[in-house]
Amino acid sequence: MHDHLAEAIKDPDPIRVGDDLICLRFETMKVYSALGAVRHLLETGRVRRGDTLIDSSSGIYAHALALACHRYGMNCHIVGSTTVDRTLKIQLEILGATVEQVPSSNNLQLDQNLRVRRIGEILRDNPTYHWMQQYHDDIHYLGYRAVADLVAEVVPDGPLCLVGGVGTGASTGAIAAYLRERGRDVNLVGVQPFGSITFGAGHTQDPDMIIAGIGSSIEFRNVRHELYDRLHWVSFDYAMSAAVDLLRTSGVFAGLSAGAAYLSALWEHGCDRGRKHVFLAADTGTRYVESAFARHAEARPMASMRPLEIDSLDELSVPWSAMSWDRRESGLARHEEFPSATPSH
């Protein structure tokens, strides 16, 4: 018996979708991140029950933070993008969160800059609010130790490859780091949209649209570039096609980032049969019904899609590029020691 819905929905369903290929299907993956962060803030006295927590979100984190605030008796304010649809917005409001959205934009940089700018304005007027900074604060790594424990149970032995959206870094990066902390042989493959600066693709553009939540036009300081072995950049068209195939072949109804991760994991699995491959489906496909799944007749056959293998970021090309990153650091950011117990702030 769970004491709160947040505890009930956070655990993923491990689903075998192929030989040595497993999907971790979450309803709302970032519940782990939000619960762990809010619990730590309360335990260390940085916030108290009844305080207001604020952050920016394209949708998944907004729901997670609202649930965490509801669970621990906190107030919640979300500055969201237009990908926070009516269904989610109403849920957030009923949970007690206040929600405002920046003007509509198909430009990733403009959308994220507007949201961060708006948070700055709110904090100036409300200095007692605590900004969660999901893009920057390593505190969001803490909750994912439990996911690493689950992966270790599902795939207890042998070399492993973890594939998923990079986003803020506090999901794929955290899970892989905690698994490696156990001594596990883990290859980490990050998935990004074109246009994201996190791994140097800011000079490219996807002609269709952005994939919400896994890319950035601003520096995300909690991304530890040196954790990643490989990178895949996937367009909306290819991610949509893969998400449709994932639903058609396995019944897993998941978002565009899951489609991109599935596509990338299939490719990596074909290149390295010696590892079991696990990919993350961070949310359901509900908010992509009209923008993606309704276009299922346009989906490309999986066999028709293959990445351009590149050696330099100058070679990046839509619709799909892949590159060996080899755990090197990036000039975009430098990071402190991984927070095994107490995160850096």
mmCIF file of C-alpha atoms in Angstrom:
data_model
loop_
_atom_site.group_PDB
_atom_site.id
_atom_site.type_symbol
_atom_site.label_atom_id
_atom_site.label_comp_id
_atom_site.label_asym_id
_atom_site.label_seq_id
_atom_site.Cartn_x
_atom_site.Cartn_y
_atom_site.Cartn_z
ATOM 1 C CA MET A 1 0.000 0.000 0.000
ATOM 2 C CA HIS A 2 1.396 3.409 -0.999
ATOM 3 C CA ASP A 3 0.896 6.559 1.056
ATOM 4 C CA HIS A 4 0.801 8.814 -1.997
ATOM 5 C CA LEU A 5 0.259 8.541 -5.744
ATOM 6 C CA ALA A 6 3.771 9.846 -6.393
ATOM 7 C CA GLU A 7 5.212 6.722 -4.795
ATOM 8 C CA ALA A 8 2.848 4.485 -6.755
ATOM 9 C CA ILE A 9 3.536 5.841 -10.256
ATOM 10 C CA LYS A 10 7.266 6.388 -10.081
ATOM 11 C CA ASP A 11 8.331 2.777 -10.609
ATOM 12 C CA PRO A 12 8.775 1.817 -14.259
ATOM 13 C CA ASP A 13 7.555 -1.285 -16.035
ATOM 14 C CA PRO A 14 10.471 -3.282 -17.504
ATOM 15 C CA ILE A 15 9.264 -4.591 -20.864
ATOM 16 C CA ARG A 16 11.244 -6.856 -23.175
ATOM 17 C CA VAL A 17 10.835 -5.507 -26.705
ATOM 18 C CA GLY A 18 13.500 -7.666 -28.380
ATOM 19 C CA ASP A 19 16.381 -10.024 -27.722
ATOM 20 C CA ASP A 20 18.457 -8.419 -24.970
ATOM 21 C CA LEU A 21 16.530 -5.146 -25.504
ATOM 22 C CA ILE A 22 14.485 -3.860 -22.576
ATOM 23 C CA CYS A 23 12.302 -0.771 -22.310
ATOM 24 C CA LEU A 24 11.945 0.898 -18.913
ATOM 25 C CA ARG A 25 8.505 2.404 -19.389
ATOM 26 C CA PHE A 26 7.693 5.181 -16.899
ATOM 27 C CA GLU A 27 4.455 7.033 -16.434
ATOM 28 C CA THR A 28 6.394 10.062 -15.167
ATOM 29 C CA MET A 29 10.106 9.342 -14.785
ATOM 30 C CA LYS A 30 11.061 12.629 -13.167
ATOM 31 C CA VAL A 31 8.987 11.808 -10.096
ATOM 32 C CA TYR A 32 12.167 10.075 -8.882
ATOM 33 C CA SER A 33 14.141 13.270 -9.389
ATOM 34 C CA ALA A 34 11.571 15.591 -7.844
ATOM 35 C CA LEU A 35 10.812 13.411 -4.814
ATOM 36 C CA GLY A 36 14.490 12.907 -4.056
ATOM 37 C CA ALA A 37 15.272 16.596 -4.399
ATOM 38 C CA VAL A 38 12.360 17.867 -2.300
ATOM 39 C CA ARG A 39 12.962 15.262 0.403
ATOM 40 C CA HIS A 40 16.639 16.259 0.600
ATOM 41 C CA LEU A 41 15.795 19.961 0.782
ATOM 42 C CA LEU A 42 13.433 19.323 3.682
ATOM 43 C CA GLU A 43 15.834 17.022 5.514
ATOM 44 C CA THR A 44 18.673 19.540 5.272
ATOM 45 C CA GLY A 45 16.467 22.476 6.308
ATOM 46 C CA ARG A 46 16.887 24.438 3.089
ATOM 47 C CA VAL A 47 13.086 24.608 2.771
ATOM 48 C CA ARG A 48 10.186 24.037 5.119
ATOM 49 C CA ARG A 49 6.730 22.641 4.617
ATOM 50 C CA GLY A 50 4.512 25.363 3.211
ATOM 51 C CA ASP A 51 7.308 27.060 1.246
ATOM 52 C CA THR A 52 6.883 27.663 -2.469
ATOM 53 C CA LEU A 53 9.052 25.773 -4.967
ATOM 54 C CA ILE A 54 9.334 27.124 -8.495
ATOM 55 C CA ASP A 55 10.809 25.853 -11.743
ATOM 56 C CA SER A 56 10.601 25.808 -15.519
ATOM 57 C CA SER A 57 9.351 22.749 -17.391
ATOM 58 C CA SER A 58 8.204 21.469 -20.761
ATOM 59 C CA GLY A 59 5.806 19.139 -18.960
ATOM 60 C CA ILE A 60 7.246 15.993 -17.360
ATOM 61 C CA TYR A 61 9.085 17.746 -14.549
ATOM 62 C CA ALA A 62 6.112 20.030 -13.927
ATOM 63 C CA HIS A 63 3.913 17.035 -13.113
ATOM 64 C CA ALA A 64 6.663 15.433 -11.023
ATOM 65 C CA LEU A 65 7.330 18.571 -8.979
ATOM 66 C CA ALA A 66 3.611 19.190 -8.442
ATOM 67 C CA LEU A 67 3.232 15.642 -7.114
ATOM 68 C CA ALA A 68 6.294 15.986 -4.875
ATOM 69 C CA CYS A 69 4.987 19.282 -3.473
ATOM 70 C CA HIS A 70 1.580 17.716 -2.896
ATOM 71 C CA ARG A 71 3.269 14.761 -1.158
ATOM 72 C CA TYR A 72 5.335 16.943 1.195
ATOM 73 C CA GLY A 73 2.963 19.852 1.802
ATOM 74 C CA MET A 74 4.739 22.439 -0.345
ATOM 75 C CA ASN A 75 3.410 25.100 -2.690
ATOM 76 C CA CYS A 76 4.369 24.815 -6.347
ATOM 77 C CA HIS A 77 4.668 27.332 -9.181
ATOM 78 C CA ILE A 78 5.436 26.203 -12.737
ATOM 79 C CA VAL A 79 6.609 28.342 -15.631
ATOM 80 C CA GLY A 80 5.818 26.066 -18.534
ATOM 81 C CA SER A 81 6.204 25.900 -22.273
ATOM 82 C CA THR A 82 3.222 25.430 -24.555
ATOM 83 C CA THR A 83 3.900 21.674 -24.497
ATOM 84 C CA VAL A 84 2.146 21.757 -21.109
ATOM 85 C CA ASP A 85 -1.220 20.860 -22.634
ATOM 86 C CA ARG A 86 -4.697 21.431 -21.246
ATOM 87 C CA THR A 87 -4.984 17.950 -19.719
ATOM 88 C CA LEU A 88 -1.740 18.339 -17.774
ATOM 89 C CA LYS A 89 -2.413 21.970 -16.855
ATOM 90 C CA ILE A 90 -5.752 21.058 -15.272
ATOM 91 C CA GLN A 91 -4.121 18.224 -13.292
ATOM 92 C CA LEU A 92 -1.426 20.597 -12.031
ATOM 93 C CA GLU A 93 -3.996 23.173 -10.941
ATOM 94 C CA ILE A 94 -6.085 20.600 -9.071
ATOM 95 C CA LEU A 95 -2.919 19.368 -7.332
ATOM 96 C CA GLY A 96 -2.524 22.919 -6.040
ATOM 97 C CA ALA A 97 0.180 24.189 -8.390
ATOM 98 C CA THR A 98 -0.037 27.561 -10.085
ATOM 99 C CA VAL A 99 0.884 27.427 -13.749
ATOM 100 C CA GLU A 100 1.817 30.069 -16.270
ATOM 101 C CA GLN A 101 2.993 29.529 -19.816
ATOM 102 C CA VAL A 102 5.328 31.580 -21.963
ATOM 103 C CA PRO A 103 4.178 32.646 -25.434
ATOM 104 C CA SER A 104 4.087 29.932 -28.062
ATOM 105 C CA SER A 105 7.330 29.327 -29.964
ATOM 106 C CA ASN A 106 8.757 26.596 -32.188
ATOM 107 C CA ASN A 107 12.225 27.913 -31.362
ATOM 108 C CA LEU A 108 13.902 25.957 -28.568
ATOM 109 C CA GLN A 109 16.205 28.792 -27.560
ATOM 110 C CA LEU A 110 13.459 31.391 -27.398
ATOM 111 C CA ASP A 111 11.166 29.081 -25.419
ATOM 112 C CA GLN A 112 13.767 28.210 -22.777
ATOM 113 C CA ASN A 113 15.129 31.751 -22.514
ATOM 114 C CA LEU A 114 11.630 33.151 -22.005
ATOM 115 C CA ARG A 115 10.914 30.647 -19.245
ATOM 116 C CA VAL A 116 14.157 31.313 -17.371
ATOM 117 C CA ARG A 117 13.718 35.070 -17.753
ATOM 118 C CA ARG A 118 10.212 34.820 -16.321
ATOM 119 C CA ILE A 119 11.482 32.850 -13.308
ATOM 120 C CA GLY A 120 13.979 35.628 -12.657
ATOM 121 C CA GLU A 121 11.155 38.169 -12.611
ATOM 122 C CA ILE A 122 9.084 36.052 -10.203
ATOM 123 C CA LEU A 123 12.025 35.534 -7.838
ATOM 124 C CA ARG A 124 12.673 39.271 -7.704
ATOM 125 C CA ASP A 125 9.079 39.788 -6.578
ATOM 126 C CA ASN A 126 9.043 36.722 -4.318
ATOM 127 C CA PRO A 127 12.517 36.273 -2.797
ATOM 128 C CA THR A 128 11.346 33.531 -0.405
ATOM 129 C CA TYR A 129 10.518 31.163 -3.275
ATOM 130 C CA HIS A 130 13.006 28.342 -3.796
ATOM 131 C CA TRP A 131 14.084 27.816 -7.407
ATOM 132 C CA MET A 132 14.541 24.076 -7.967
ATOM 133 C CA GLN A 133 16.865 24.600 -10.961
ATOM 134 C CA GLN A 134 16.324 21.203 -12.541
ATOM 135 C CA TYR A 135 18.715 22.290 -15.294
ATOM 136 C CA HIS A 136 21.608 23.048 -12.957
ATOM 137 C CA ASP A 137 21.352 21.589 -9.448
ATOM 138 C CA ASP A 138 22.985 18.182 -8.933
ATOM 139 C CA ILE A 139 20.449 17.512 -6.191
ATOM 140 C CA HIS A 140 18.264 16.042 -8.930
ATOM 141 C CA TYR A 141 20.670 13.118 -9.328
ATOM 142 C CA LEU A 142 19.845 11.710 -5.896
ATOM 143 C CA GLY A 143 16.471 10.150 -6.669
ATOM 144 C CA TYR A 144 17.845 8.050 -9.517
ATOM 145 C CA ARG A 145 19.878 5.754 -7.271
ATOM 146 C CA ALA A 146 16.666 3.756 -6.868
ATOM 147 C CA VAL A 147 16.335 3.441 -10.651
ATOM 148 C CA ALA A 148 19.913 2.172 -10.867
ATOM 149 C CA ASP A 149 19.044 -0.406 -8.195
ATOM 150 C CA LEU A 150 16.034 -1.493 -10.274
ATOM 151 C CA VAL A 151 18.120 -1.792 -13.456
ATOM 152 C CA ALA A 152 20.601 -3.923 -11.533
ATOM 153 C CA GLU A 153 17.743 -6.235 -10.498
ATOM 154 C CA VAL A 154 16.243 -6.453 -13.991
ATOM 155 C CA VAL A 155 19.628 -7.030 -15.659
ATOM 156 C CA PRO A 156 21.741 -8.487 -12.843
ATOM 157 C CA ASP A 157 24.758 -9.696 -14.804
ATOM 158 C CA GLY A 158 26.960 -8.849 -17.741
ATOM 159 C CA PRO A 159 27.867 -5.732 -19.727
ATOM 160 C CA LEU A 160 25.055 -3.219 -20.094
ATOM 161 C CA CYS A 161 24.208 -0.358 -22.428
ATOM 162 C CA LEU A 162 21.828 2.361 -21.179
ATOM 163 C CA VAL A 163 20.159 4.562 -23.801
ATOM 164 C CA GLY A 164 18.000 7.631 -23.191
ATOM 165 C CA GLY A 165 17.486 11.349 -23.566
ATOM 166 C CA VAL A 166 20.173 13.531 -22.032
ATOM 167 C CA GLY A 167 17.825 16.308 -20.997
ATOM 168 C CA THR A 168 19.157 17.916 -17.846
ATOM 169 C CA GLY A 169 21.642 15.102 -17.262
ATOM 170 C CA ALA A 170 19.958 13.944 -14.089
ATOM 171 C CA SER A 171 18.458 10.765 -15.509
ATOM 172 C CA THR A 172 20.642 8.831 -17.936
ATOM 173 C CA GLY A 173 23.779 10.340 -16.430
ATOM 174 C CA ALA A 174 22.717 9.661 -12.858
ATOM 175 C CA ILE A 175 21.565 6.082 -13.487
ATOM 176 C CA ALA A 176 24.781 5.187 -15.312
ATOM 177 C CA ALA A 177 26.944 6.824 -12.646
ATOM 178 C CA TYR A 178 25.256 4.918 -9.832
ATOM 179 C CA LEU A 179 25.550 1.637 -11.759
ATOM 180 C CA ARG A 180 29.247 2.268 -12.417
ATOM 181 C CA GLU A 181 29.662 3.095 -8.740
ATOM 182 C CA ARG A 182 28.663 -0.546 -8.152
ATOM 183 C CA GLY A 183 31.455 -1.672 -10.488
ATOM 184 C CA ARG A 184 29.121 -2.421 -13.399
ATOM 185 C CA ASP A 185 30.387 -2.281 -17.000
ATOM 186 C CA VAL A 186 27.999 0.307 -18.479
ATOM 187 C CA ASN A 187 28.075 2.054 -21.833
ATOM 188 C CA LEU A 188 25.976 5.210 -21.768
ATOM 189 C CA VAL A 189 24.333 6.419 -24.976
ATOM 190 C CA GLY A 190 22.728 9.859 -24.859
ATOM 191 C CA VAL A 191 19.986 11.007 -27.223
ATOM 192 C CA GLN A 192 19.618 14.617 -28.298
ATOM 193 C CA PRO A 193 17.497 16.604 -30.760
ATOM 194 C CA PHE A 194 19.103 18.724 -33.433
ATOM 195 C CA GLY A 195 19.541 22.321 -32.283
ATOM 196 C CA SER A 196 20.569 21.390 -28.741
ATOM 197 C CA ILE A 197 23.823 22.981 -27.560
ATOM 198 C CA THR A 198 24.480 20.422 -24.814
ATOM 199 C CA PHE A 199 26.744 18.315 -27.014
ATOM 200 C CA GLY A 200 27.486 20.925 -29.649
ATOM 201 C CA ALA A 201 24.578 20.702 -32.099
ATOM 202 C CA GLY A 202 23.420 24.293 -31.721
ATOM 203 C CA HIS A 203 24.393 25.040 -35.312
ATOM 204 C CA THR A 204 21.857 22.503 -36.666
ATOM 205 C CA GLN A 205 18.088 22.664 -36.957
ATOM 206 C CA ASP A 206 15.272 20.171 -37.274
ATOM 207 C CA PRO A 207 12.901 21.481 -39.961
ATOM 208 C CA ASP A 208 9.842 19.940 -38.281
ATOM 209 C CA MET A 209 9.921 20.738 -34.577
ATOM 210 C CA ILE A 210 11.822 20.214 -31.348
ATOM 211 C CA ILE A 211 11.517 17.173 -29.119
ATOM 212 C CA ALA A 212 10.526 18.628 -25.775
ATOM 213 C CA GLY A 213 12.577 17.860 -22.699
ATOM 214 C CA ILE A 214 15.745 16.258 -24.089
ATOM 215 C CA GLY A 215 17.530 19.208 -25.687
ATOM 216 C CA SER A 216 18.712 22.628 -24.660
ATOM 217 C CA SER A 217 19.566 25.981 -26.168
ATOM 218 C CA ILE A 218 21.020 27.112 -22.837
ATOM 219 C CA GLU A 219 23.769 25.555 -20.725
ATOM 220 C CA PHE A 220 22.537 22.777 -18.446
ATOM 221 C CA ARG A 221 25.177 22.703 -15.729
ATOM 222 C CA ASN A 222 24.211 19.338 -14.277
ATOM 223 C CA VAL A 223 25.052 17.470 -17.480
ATOM 224 C CA ARG A 224 28.269 15.522 -16.905
ATOM 225 C CA HIS A 225 29.546 15.089 -20.441
ATOM 226 C CA GLU A 226 32.307 12.735 -19.352
ATOM 227 C CA LEU A 227 29.755 10.061 -18.421
ATOM 228 C CA TYR A 228 28.678 9.472 -22.041
ATOM 229 C CA ASP A 229 30.191 6.941 -24.443
ATOM 230 C CA ARG A 230 28.038 7.620 -27.508
ATOM 231 C CA LEU A 231 25.628 10.306 -28.732
ATOM 232 C CA HIS A 232 22.725 10.120 -31.173
ATOM 233 C CA TRP A 233 20.978 13.172 -32.627
ATOM 234 C CA VAL A 234 17.503 12.249 -33.905
ATOM 235 C CA SER A 235 14.972 14.340 -35.832
ATOM 236 C CA PHE A 236 11.288 14.633 -35.045
ATOM 237 C CA ASP A 237 10.413 12.624 -38.165
ATOM 238 C CA TYR A 238 12.583 9.666 -37.177
ATOM 239 C CA ALA A 239 11.592 9.828 -33.495
ATOM 240 C CA MET A 240 7.919 9.870 -34.462
ATOM 241 C CA SER A 241 8.385 6.905 -36.790
ATOM 242 C CA ALA A 242 10.150 4.908 -34.073
ATOM 243 C CA ALA A 243 7.552 5.820 -31.422
ATOM 244 C CA VAL A 244 4.824 4.561 -33.752
ATOM 245 C CA ASP A 245 6.765 1.340 -34.356
ATOM 246 C CA LEU A 246 7.301 0.860 -30.615
ATOM 247 C CA LEU A 247 3.552 1.113 -30.046
ATOM 248 C CA ARG A 248 2.711 -1.098 -33.015
ATOM 249 C CA THR A 249 5.166 -3.887 -32.201
ATOM 250 C CA SER A 250 5.215 -3.907 -28.389
ATOM 251 C CA GLY A 251 2.131 -1.995 -27.261
ATOM 252 C CA VAL A 252 4.296 0.572 -25.442
ATOM 253 C CA PHE A 253 2.693 4.013 -25.830
ATOM 254 C CA ALA A 254 5.471 6.457 -25.051
ATOM 255 C CA GLY A 255 6.686 9.920 -26.031
ATOM 256 C CA LEU A 256 9.018 11.175 -28.737
ATOM 257 C CA SER A 257 12.132 10.940 -26.581
ATOM 258 C CA ALA A 258 11.297 7.246 -26.076
ATOM 259 C CA GLY A 259 10.946 6.829 -29.828
ATOM 260 C CA ALA A 260 14.371 8.405 -30.345
ATOM 261 C CA ALA A 261 15.873 6.226 -27.597
ATOM 262 C CA TYR A 262 14.278 3.080 -29.047
ATOM 263 C CA LEU A 263 15.650 3.852 -32.502
ATOM 264 C CA SER A 264 19.120 4.516 -31.079
ATOM 265 C CA ALA A 265 19.047 1.427 -28.853
ATOM 266 C CA LEU A 266 18.110 -0.816 -31.765
ATOM 267 C CA TRP A 267 21.079 0.494 -33.724
ATOM 268 C CA GLU A 268 23.502 0.169 -30.815
ATOM 269 C CA HIS A 269 22.234 -3.348 -30.096
ATOM 270 C CA GLY A 270 22.892 -4.324 -33.699
ATOM 271 C CA CYS A 271 26.445 -3.002 -33.393
ATOM 272 C CA ASP A 272 27.226 -4.619 -30.028
ATOM 273 C CA ARG A 273 25.475 -7.934 -29.385
ATOM 274 C CA GLY A 274 27.659 -8.550 -26.353
ATOM 275 C CA ARG A 275 25.653 -6.162 -24.181
ATOM 276 C CA LYS A 276 22.100 -6.125 -22.932
ATOM 277 C CA HIS A 277 20.506 -2.831 -23.915
ATOM 278 C CA VAL A 278 18.053 -0.853 -21.764
ATOM 279 C CA PHE A 279 16.349 2.288 -23.044
ATOM 280 C CA LEU A 280 14.236 4.787 -21.143
ATOM 281 C CA ALA A 281 10.661 5.748 -22.008
ATOM 282 C CA ALA A 282 10.331 8.743 -19.711
ATOM 283 C CA ASP A 283 6.632 9.472 -20.213
ATOM 284 C CA THR A 284 3.536 8.249 -22.006
ATOM 285 C CA GLY A 285 2.601 9.337 -25.509
ATOM 286 C CA THR A 286 -0.520 11.222 -24.424
ATOM 287 C CA ARG A 287 0.715 14.742 -25.116
ATOM 288 C CA TYR A 288 2.002 13.706 -28.543
ATOM 289 C CA VAL A 289 -1.258 12.269 -29.888
ATOM 290 C CA GLU A 290 -2.025 15.140 -32.262
ATOM 291 C CA SER A 291 1.513 16.274 -33.076
ATOM 292 C CA ALA A 292 2.951 12.810 -33.689
ATOM 293 C CA PHE A 293 0.779 9.709 -33.351
ATOM 294 C CA ALA A 294 -2.057 11.096 -35.476
ATOM 295 C CA ARG A 295 0.509 11.143 -38.281
ATOM 296 C CA HIS A 296 1.213 7.425 -38.006
ATOM 297 C CA ALA A 297 0.491 6.887 -41.707
ATOM 298 C CA GLU A 298 3.605 8.991 -42.413
ATOM 299 C CA ALA A 299 5.856 6.808 -40.234
ATOM 300 C CA ARG A 300 8.924 5.486 -42.001
ATOM 301 C CA PRO A 301 9.760 1.755 -41.919
ATOM 302 C CA MET A 302 12.377 1.086 -39.267
ATOM 303 C CA ALA A 303 14.650 -0.683 -41.739
ATOM 304 C CA SER A 304 14.796 2.461 -43.900
ATOM 305 C CA MET A 305 16.395 4.560 -41.153
ATOM 306 C CA ARG A 306 20.100 4.442 -40.349
ATOM 307 C CA PRO A 307 22.407 7.029 -38.760
ATOM 308 C CA LEU A 308 25.226 8.959 -40.345
ATOM 309 C CA GLU A 309 28.275 7.962 -38.319
ATOM 310 C CA ILE A 310 30.358 11.098 -37.763
ATOM 311 C CA ASP A 311 33.789 11.873 -36.332
ATOM 312 C CA SER A 312 33.289 15.629 -35.896
ATOM 313 C CA LEU A 313 30.386 17.827 -34.841
ATOM 314 C CA ASP A 314 30.894 19.760 -38.076
ATOM 315 C CA GLU A 315 29.567 16.676 -39.866
ATOM 316 C CA LEU A 316 26.224 16.640 -38.011
ATOM 317 C CA SER A 317 23.349 16.143 -40.417
ATOM 318 C CA VAL A 318 19.578 15.781 -40.102
ATOM 319 C CA PRO A 319 17.742 13.411 -39.787
ATOM 320 C CA TRP A 320 20.004 11.117 -37.704
ATOM 321 C CA SER A 321 23.651 11.309 -36.738
ATOM 322 C CA ALA A 322 25.694 9.236 -34.291
ATOM 323 C CA MET A 323 29.112 9.786 -32.775
ATOM 324 C CA SER A 324 31.501 8.161 -30.317
ATOM 325 C CA TRP A 325 31.875 10.651 -27.452
ATOM 326 C CA ASP A 326 34.301 8.477 -25.457
ATOM 327 C CA ARG A 327 33.551 10.048 -22.062
ATOM 328 C CA ARG A 328 35.343 13.286 -22.790
ATOM 329 C CA GLU A 329 34.519 16.555 -21.106
ATOM 330 C CA SER A 330 32.894 19.460 -22.856
ATOM 331 C CA GLY A 331 34.076 23.041 -22.947
ATOM 332 C CA LEU A 332 30.523 24.113 -22.149
ATOM 333 C CA ALA A 333 30.700 23.217 -18.475
ATOM 334 C CA ARG A 334 32.783 21.789 -15.664
ATOM 335 C CA HIS A 335 31.323 19.685 -12.876
ATOM 336 C CA GLU A 336 32.120 18.825 -9.318
ATOM 337 C CA GLU A 337 32.407 15.310 -7.908
ATOM 338 C CA PHE A 338 29.346 13.123 -8.478
ATOM 339 C CA PRO A 339 26.981 13.450 -5.490
ATOM 340 C CA SER A 340 26.910 9.993 -3.954
ATOM 341 C CA ALA A 341 25.449 11.274 -0.684
ATOM 342 C CA THR A 342 25.384 15.046 -0.491
ATOM 343 C CA PRO A 343 24.919 17.001 -3.730
ATOM 344 C CA SER A 344 26.813 20.139 -4.598
ATOM 345 C CA HIS A 345 24.833 23.341 -5.005
#
